[in-house]
Amino acid sequence: MEYLFDRWEEVRRDLIPGALLLLDYDGTLTPIVERPELAILSPDMRELLRRASQHYKLGVISGRSLADIKRLVGLGGIFYVGNHGFEISGPGVKLIKPEAERARPVVAKLCEELRWKLSDIKGTIIEDKGPTASVHYRSVADPNALEDLNGIFGEAVAPYVDSGTLRVTRGKKVFEIRPNIGWDKGKAVLWIIDTVNPSRDLMPVYVGDDRTDEDAFFALKDRGVTVLVSREVKESNAKYFVRDVGEVKAFLEKLISLRAK
Ligand SMILES: [Mg+2]
């Protein structure tokens, strides 16, 4: 992985034919915060996204529900991908994965069970997002409570995972619960490219910070500009990295100035 701005000349050349910008939300456009509802987009980041969308096709991709991510970004005329790719909407584009829709009652039942079983562990946030769910534990301070959480959570999800109904992955202080179907941010990204840019003349650019983004980095290996947001250099399928949300901003500014001239 190389520092994006060290390779700017090379990236700039790749973007000459135009680009399809696909940006993760939490940890990419907004800093990671204690509670997910506090991850508000700053006015200057929103303005940058608005300006970028005048020059590039633009999409925001998130593990949040589609309704939530649309509300948080609040821009028209761009693509939104919610629930790790299970819900997609944008100009002339709409996708709802029926297999994921069918998982709703199962996810709801598990969330109810988890709410009950984890009610004693202070700081846990269980978020039912329809086809998927998140269990946030950033605010769980006590290490013993964390151990309990791991045990109880593991036991509660085991029947769903063992039966092949649901899949669980770990993100940044969060468990992600998803229907066990062959669909992820990577598949969603390829679907968007085929749908909005079938001629594939635009260079896909994907920026993300967490595990689920690795599927997208992998899908775009050798055919996109993939950027991991990370302070530490770590194993990743991404080609480049930037260090934080501020550098994502700098990247967007550079992208806009390429076109605005
Ligand atoms: Mg993220």
mmCIF file of C-alpha atoms and ligand atoms in Angstrom:
data_model
loop_
_atom_site.group_PDB
_atom_site.id
_atom_site.type_symbol
_atom_site.label_atom_id
_atom_site.label_comp_id
_atom_site.label_asym_id
_atom_site.label_seq_id
_atom_site.Cartn_x
_atom_site.Cartn_y
_atom_site.Cartn_z
ATOM 1 C CA MET A 1 0.000 0.000 0.000
ATOM 2 C CA GLU A 2 1.294 3.421 -0.835
ATOM 3 C CA TYR A 3 0.481 6.871 0.480
ATOM 4 C CA LEU A 4 -1.992 8.323 -2.016
ATOM 5 C CA PHE A 5 -0.423 11.765 -2.202
ATOM 6 C CA ASP A 6 3.041 10.282 -2.934
ATOM 7 C CA ARG A 7 1.485 8.697 -6.027
ATOM 8 C CA TRP A 8 -0.695 11.620 -7.031
ATOM 9 C CA GLU A 9 0.746 11.952 -10.553
ATOM 10 C CA GLU A 10 -0.070 8.326 -11.315
ATOM 11 C CA VAL A 11 -3.576 8.612 -9.810
ATOM 12 C CA ARG A 12 -4.245 11.858 -11.661
ATOM 13 C CA ARG A 13 -3.372 10.184 -14.971
ATOM 14 C CA ASP A 14 -5.746 7.297 -14.216
ATOM 15 C CA LEU A 15 -8.558 9.761 -13.638
ATOM 16 C CA ILE A 16 -8.253 11.647 -16.914
ATOM 17 C CA PRO A 17 -11.130 9.762 -18.615
ATOM 18 C CA GLY A 18 -13.368 10.572 -15.626
ATOM 19 C CA ALA A 19 -14.237 8.762 -12.450
ATOM 20 C CA LEU A 20 -17.007 7.090 -10.537
ATOM 21 C CA LEU A 21 -16.451 8.019 -6.880
ATOM 22 C CA LEU A 22 -17.693 5.576 -4.280
ATOM 23 C CA LEU A 23 -17.200 6.664 -0.700
ATOM 24 C CA ASP A 24 -17.861 4.891 2.556
ATOM 25 C CA TYR A 25 -19.490 7.043 5.264
ATOM 26 C CA ASP A 26 -18.449 6.264 8.869
ATOM 27 C CA GLY A 27 -14.714 6.662 9.385
ATOM 28 C CA THR A 28 -14.282 7.969 5.837
ATOM 29 C CA LEU A 29 -16.484 11.069 5.502
ATOM 30 C CA THR A 30 -17.022 11.461 9.250
ATOM 31 C CA PRO A 31 -14.691 10.544 12.122
ATOM 32 C CA ILE A 32 -15.625 7.442 14.139
ATOM 33 C CA VAL A 33 -17.637 8.558 17.165
ATOM 34 C CA GLU A 34 -18.847 7.026 20.399
ATOM 35 C CA ARG A 35 -22.441 6.519 19.242
ATOM 36 C CA PRO A 36 -23.442 5.993 15.594
ATOM 37 C CA GLU A 37 -26.153 8.671 15.738
ATOM 38 C CA LEU A 38 -23.459 11.273 16.471
ATOM 39 C CA ALA A 39 -21.662 10.729 13.149
ATOM 40 C CA ILE A 40 -22.943 13.896 11.532
ATOM 41 C CA LEU A 41 -21.520 15.051 8.215
ATOM 42 C CA SER A 42 -19.770 18.425 8.555
ATOM 43 C CA PRO A 43 -21.156 21.256 6.382
ATOM 44 C CA ASP A 44 -17.819 21.637 4.565
ATOM 45 C CA MET A 45 -17.647 17.908 3.768
ATOM 46 C CA ARG A 46 -21.233 18.060 2.443
ATOM 47 C CA GLU A 47 -20.288 21.051 0.299
ATOM 48 C CA LEU A 48 -17.255 19.166 -1.056
ATOM 49 C CA LEU A 49 -19.447 16.168 -1.905
ATOM 50 C CA ARG A 50 -21.934 18.454 -3.626
ATOM 51 C CA ARG A 51 -19.174 20.039 -5.704
ATOM 52 C CA ALA A 52 -17.582 16.665 -6.467
ATOM 53 C CA SER A 53 -20.979 15.406 -7.683
ATOM 54 C CA GLN A 54 -21.041 18.182 -10.289
ATOM 55 C CA HIS A 55 -17.899 16.773 -11.896
ATOM 56 C CA TYR A 56 -18.086 13.062 -11.143
ATOM 57 C CA LYS A 57 -20.657 10.347 -10.704
ATOM 58 C CA LEU A 58 -20.776 9.924 -6.942
ATOM 59 C CA GLY A 59 -22.101 7.359 -4.512
ATOM 60 C CA VAL A 60 -22.012 6.978 -0.733
ATOM 61 C CA ILE A 61 -21.809 3.415 0.551
ATOM 62 C CA SER A 62 -22.587 2.341 4.075
ATOM 63 C CA GLY A 63 -23.517 -0.456 6.418
ATOM 64 C CA ARG A 64 -26.264 1.846 7.674
ATOM 65 C CA SER A 65 -29.805 1.507 6.372
ATOM 66 C CA LEU A 66 -30.528 3.275 3.090
ATOM 67 C CA ALA A 67 -32.953 5.693 4.784
ATOM 68 C CA ASP A 68 -30.364 6.552 7.446
ATOM 69 C CA ILE A 69 -27.487 7.185 5.052
ATOM 70 C CA LYS A 70 -29.702 9.303 2.747
ATOM 71 C CA ARG A 71 -30.816 11.406 5.691
ATOM 72 C CA LEU A 72 -27.258 11.874 6.993
ATOM 73 C CA VAL A 73 -25.762 12.919 3.643
ATOM 74 C CA GLY A 74 -28.815 14.800 2.429
ATOM 75 C CA LEU A 75 -27.727 15.406 -1.169
ATOM 76 C CA GLY A 76 -29.880 14.786 -4.243
ATOM 77 C CA GLY A 77 -28.678 13.389 -7.561
ATOM 78 C CA ILE A 78 -26.133 10.951 -6.119
ATOM 79 C CA PHE A 79 -26.183 7.197 -5.486
ATOM 80 C CA TYR A 80 -26.787 5.727 -2.079
ATOM 81 C CA VAL A 81 -25.877 2.207 -1.073
ATOM 82 C CA GLY A 82 -27.224 1.039 2.289
ATOM 83 C CA ASN A 83 -27.001 -2.084 4.413
ATOM 84 C CA HIS A 84 -23.608 -3.139 2.983
ATOM 85 C CA GLY A 85 -25.017 -3.152 -0.552
ATOM 86 C CA PHE A 86 -28.392 -4.813 -0.033
ATOM 87 C CA GLU A 87 -30.233 -1.580 -0.853
ATOM 88 C CA ILE A 88 -29.149 0.776 -3.644
ATOM 89 C CA SER A 89 -30.882 3.865 -4.995
ATOM 90 C CA GLY A 90 -29.930 6.839 -7.124
ATOM 91 C CA PRO A 91 -30.664 8.572 -10.411
ATOM 92 C CA GLY A 92 -32.306 5.882 -12.548
ATOM 93 C CA VAL A 93 -31.107 3.116 -10.231
ATOM 94 C CA LYS A 94 -32.925 1.020 -7.675
ATOM 95 C CA LEU A 95 -31.958 -2.324 -6.182
ATOM 96 C CA ILE A 96 -33.393 -4.177 -3.238
ATOM 97 C CA LYS A 97 -32.036 -7.690 -2.810
ATOM 98 C CA PRO A 98 -35.116 -9.902 -2.230
ATOM 99 C CA GLU A 99 -33.061 -12.513 -0.338
ATOM 100 C CA ALA A 100 -32.013 -9.781 2.056
ATOM 101 C CA GLU A 101 -35.591 -8.565 2.435
ATOM 102 C CA ARG A 102 -36.616 -12.066 3.462
ATOM 103 C CA ALA A 103 -34.097 -11.947 6.302
ATOM 104 C CA ARG A 104 -35.903 -9.010 7.992
ATOM 105 C CA PRO A 105 -38.053 -11.071 10.402
ATOM 106 C CA VAL A 106 -35.074 -13.269 11.330
ATOM 107 C CA VAL A 107 -32.878 -10.227 12.005
ATOM 108 C CA ALA A 108 -35.691 -8.604 14.010
ATOM 109 C CA LYS A 109 -36.087 -11.736 16.140
ATOM 110 C CA LEU A 110 -32.350 -11.964 16.814
ATOM 111 C CA CYS A 111 -32.188 -8.254 17.718
ATOM 112 C CA GLU A 112 -34.999 -8.708 20.205
ATOM 113 C CA GLU A 113 -33.193 -11.683 21.704
ATOM 114 C CA LEU A 114 -29.920 -9.721 21.906
ATOM 115 C CA ARG A 115 -31.638 -6.725 23.511
ATOM 116 C CA TRP A 116 -32.938 -8.999 26.201
ATOM 117 C CA LYS A 117 -29.728 -10.968 26.733
ATOM 118 C CA LEU A 118 -27.369 -7.978 26.576
ATOM 119 C CA SER A 119 -29.537 -5.642 28.647
ATOM 120 C CA ASP A 120 -27.125 -5.894 31.596
ATOM 121 C CA ILE A 121 -24.086 -4.875 29.561
ATOM 122 C CA LYS A 122 -23.949 -1.117 29.763
ATOM 123 C CA GLY A 123 -22.980 0.721 26.598
ATOM 124 C CA THR A 124 -24.117 -1.883 24.078
ATOM 125 C CA ILE A 125 -26.182 -0.490 21.207
ATOM 126 C CA ILE A 126 -28.245 -2.906 19.150
ATOM 127 C CA GLU A 127 -29.319 -1.467 15.846
ATOM 128 C CA ASP A 128 -31.941 -3.266 13.772
ATOM 129 C CA LYS A 129 -31.488 -1.957 10.231
ATOM 130 C CA GLY A 130 -33.988 -4.235 8.493
ATOM 131 C CA PRO A 131 -32.066 -6.768 6.427
ATOM 132 C CA THR A 132 -28.958 -6.329 8.607
ATOM 133 C CA ALA A 133 -28.117 -5.394 12.190
ATOM 134 C CA SER A 134 -25.202 -3.928 14.112
ATOM 135 C CA VAL A 135 -24.163 -4.461 17.698
ATOM 136 C CA HIS A 136 -21.972 -1.524 18.717
ATOM 137 C CA TYR A 137 -19.756 -1.844 21.789
ATOM 138 C CA ARG A 138 -17.470 1.188 21.572
ATOM 139 C CA SER A 139 -19.011 2.509 24.798
ATOM 140 C CA VAL A 140 -18.531 -0.727 26.742
ATOM 141 C CA ALA A 141 -15.673 0.295 29.015
ATOM 142 C CA ASP A 142 -15.395 -2.601 31.470
ATOM 143 C CA PRO A 143 -13.144 -5.408 30.092
ATOM 144 C CA ASN A 144 -15.144 -8.048 31.990
ATOM 145 C CA ALA A 145 -18.354 -6.765 30.465
ATOM 146 C CA LEU A 146 -16.680 -6.961 27.076
ATOM 147 C CA GLU A 147 -15.810 -10.586 27.673
ATOM 148 C CA ASP A 148 -19.403 -11.303 28.751
ATOM 149 C CA LEU A 149 -20.654 -9.526 25.667
ATOM 150 C CA ASN A 150 -18.482 -11.682 23.416
ATOM 151 C CA GLY A 151 -19.719 -14.866 25.070
ATOM 152 C CA ILE A 152 -23.413 -13.978 25.107
ATOM 153 C CA PHE A 153 -23.332 -12.587 21.590
ATOM 154 C CA GLY A 154 -21.512 -15.644 20.235
ATOM 155 C CA GLU A 155 -24.005 -17.999 21.849
ATOM 156 C CA ALA A 156 -27.041 -16.042 20.648
ATOM 157 C CA VAL A 157 -25.947 -15.864 17.010
ATOM 158 C CA ALA A 158 -24.556 -19.413 16.803
ATOM 159 C CA PRO A 159 -27.833 -21.127 15.743
ATOM 160 C CA TYR A 160 -28.372 -18.565 12.966
ATOM 161 C CA VAL A 161 -24.784 -18.825 11.768
ATOM 162 C CA ASP A 162 -24.653 -22.633 11.995
ATOM 163 C CA SER A 163 -27.879 -22.987 9.994
ATOM 164 C CA GLY A 164 -26.363 -20.773 7.292
ATOM 165 C CA THR A 165 -29.065 -18.104 7.683
ATOM 166 C CA LEU A 166 -26.922 -15.219 8.896
ATOM 167 C CA ARG A 167 -23.298 -14.174 8.755
ATOM 168 C CA VAL A 168 -21.404 -12.190 11.367
ATOM 169 C CA THR A 169 -18.352 -10.031 10.765
ATOM 170 C CA ARG A 170 -16.414 -7.746 13.055
ATOM 171 C CA GLY A 171 -15.835 -4.081 12.276
ATOM 172 C CA LYS A 172 -14.453 -1.264 14.389
ATOM 173 C CA LYS A 173 -16.020 -2.008 17.806
ATOM 174 C CA VAL A 174 -19.071 -3.401 16.084
ATOM 175 C CA PHE A 175 -20.478 -6.788 15.147
ATOM 176 C CA GLU A 176 -22.185 -6.763 11.769
ATOM 177 C CA ILE A 177 -25.010 -9.250 11.266
ATOM 178 C CA ARG A 178 -26.028 -9.905 7.682
ATOM 179 C CA PRO A 179 -28.002 -12.448 5.673
ATOM 180 C CA ASN A 180 -25.655 -15.173 4.516
ATOM 181 C CA ILE A 181 -25.979 -14.508 0.801
ATOM 182 C CA GLY A 182 -23.206 -13.969 -1.712
ATOM 183 C CA TRP A 183 -23.515 -10.203 -1.711
ATOM 184 C CA ASP A 184 -21.311 -7.557 -0.133
ATOM 185 C CA LYS A 185 -19.947 -4.066 -0.766
ATOM 186 C CA GLY A 186 -17.709 -5.531 -3.498
ATOM 187 C CA LYS A 187 -20.594 -7.111 -5.413
ATOM 188 C CA ALA A 188 -22.640 -3.957 -4.929
ATOM 189 C CA VAL A 189 -19.820 -1.830 -6.335
ATOM 190 C CA LEU A 190 -19.498 -4.016 -9.435
ATOM 191 C CA TRP A 191 -23.297 -3.875 -9.855
ATOM 192 C CA ILE A 192 -23.245 -0.073 -9.720
ATOM 193 C CA ILE A 193 -20.413 0.113 -12.244
ATOM 194 C CA ASP A 194 -22.274 -2.174 -14.671
ATOM 195 C CA THR A 195 -25.499 -0.227 -14.160
ATOM 196 C CA VAL A 196 -24.348 3.381 -14.309
ATOM 197 C CA ASN A 197 -21.224 2.975 -16.416
ATOM 198 C CA PRO A 198 -21.703 -0.087 -18.638
ATOM 199 C CA SER A 199 -19.061 1.146 -21.081
ATOM 200 C CA ARG A 200 -16.622 1.163 -18.143
ATOM 201 C CA ASP A 201 -14.853 4.268 -19.353
ATOM 202 C CA LEU A 202 -14.913 5.876 -15.897
ATOM 203 C CA MET A 203 -12.244 4.923 -13.372
ATOM 204 C CA PRO A 204 -13.832 3.569 -10.185
ATOM 205 C CA VAL A 205 -12.478 5.247 -7.054
ATOM 206 C CA TYR A 206 -13.348 3.629 -3.735
ATOM 207 C CA VAL A 207 -12.485 5.068 -0.335
ATOM 208 C CA GLY A 208 -13.243 3.195 2.899
ATOM 209 C CA ASP A 209 -11.844 2.463 6.335
ATOM 210 C CA ASP A 210 -13.157 -0.862 7.640
ATOM 211 C CA ARG A 211 -13.332 -4.638 7.092
ATOM 212 C CA THR A 212 -16.443 -4.559 4.922
ATOM 213 C CA ASP A 213 -14.661 -2.157 2.556
ATOM 214 C CA GLU A 214 -12.030 -4.818 1.890
ATOM 215 C CA ASP A 215 -14.602 -6.644 -0.298
ATOM 216 C CA ALA A 216 -14.871 -3.529 -2.436
ATOM 217 C CA PHE A 217 -11.095 -3.040 -2.556
ATOM 218 C CA PHE A 218 -10.744 -6.646 -3.647
ATOM 219 C CA ALA A 219 -13.454 -6.353 -6.321
ATOM 220 C CA LEU A 220 -11.652 -3.330 -7.760
ATOM 221 C CA LYS A 221 -8.169 -4.807 -7.587
ATOM 222 C CA ASP A 222 -6.267 -3.878 -10.765
ATOM 223 C CA ARG A 223 -9.171 -1.847 -12.109
ATOM 224 C CA GLY A 224 -9.757 0.981 -9.694
ATOM 225 C CA VAL A 225 -8.200 3.547 -7.412
ATOM 226 C CA THR A 226 -8.751 1.999 -3.992
ATOM 227 C CA VAL A 227 -7.963 4.022 -0.880
ATOM 228 C CA LEU A 228 -7.914 2.818 2.721
ATOM 229 C CA VAL A 229 -8.386 5.415 5.461
ATOM 230 C CA SER A 230 -6.046 4.320 8.240
ATOM 231 C CA ARG A 231 -3.535 5.832 10.601
ATOM 232 C CA GLU A 232 -1.539 2.612 10.698
ATOM 233 C CA VAL A 233 -0.231 0.792 7.676
ATOM 234 C CA LYS A 234 -1.974 -2.587 7.696
ATOM 235 C CA GLU A 235 -2.804 -5.551 5.498
ATOM 236 C CA SER A 236 -5.363 -4.428 2.946
ATOM 237 C CA ASN A 237 -6.592 -5.053 -0.571
ATOM 238 C CA ALA A 238 -6.428 -1.306 -1.153
ATOM 239 C CA LYS A 239 -3.738 0.092 -3.410
ATOM 240 C CA TYR A 240 -3.345 3.398 -1.564
ATOM 241 C CA PHE A 241 -3.969 4.855 1.875
ATOM 242 C CA VAL A 242 -4.696 8.218 3.441
ATOM 243 C CA ARG A 243 -4.478 8.798 7.186
ATOM 244 C CA ASP A 244 -7.779 10.338 8.231
ATOM 245 C CA VAL A 245 -10.999 12.104 7.285
ATOM 246 C CA GLY A 246 -9.052 15.361 6.807
ATOM 247 C CA GLU A 247 -6.963 13.700 4.103
ATOM 248 C CA VAL A 248 -10.113 12.319 2.453
ATOM 249 C CA LYS A 249 -11.208 15.945 2.277
ATOM 250 C CA ALA A 250 -7.886 16.931 0.710
ATOM 251 C CA PHE A 251 -8.318 14.129 -1.834
ATOM 252 C CA LEU A 252 -11.820 15.358 -2.753
ATOM 253 C CA GLU A 253 -10.478 18.898 -3.122
ATOM 254 C CA LYS A 254 -7.787 17.652 -5.484
ATOM 255 C CA LEU A 255 -10.369 15.687 -7.477
ATOM 256 C CA ILE A 256 -12.566 18.761 -7.825
ATOM 257 C CA SER A 257 -9.663 20.981 -8.870
ATOM 258 C CA LEU A 258 -8.766 18.492 -11.630
ATOM 259 C CA ARG A 259 -12.145 19.165 -13.260
ATOM 260 C CA ALA A 260 -13.017 22.656 -12.142
ATOM 261 C CA LYS A 261 -10.209 24.268 -14.115
HETATM 262 MG MG MG B 1 -16.527 2.934 7.495
#
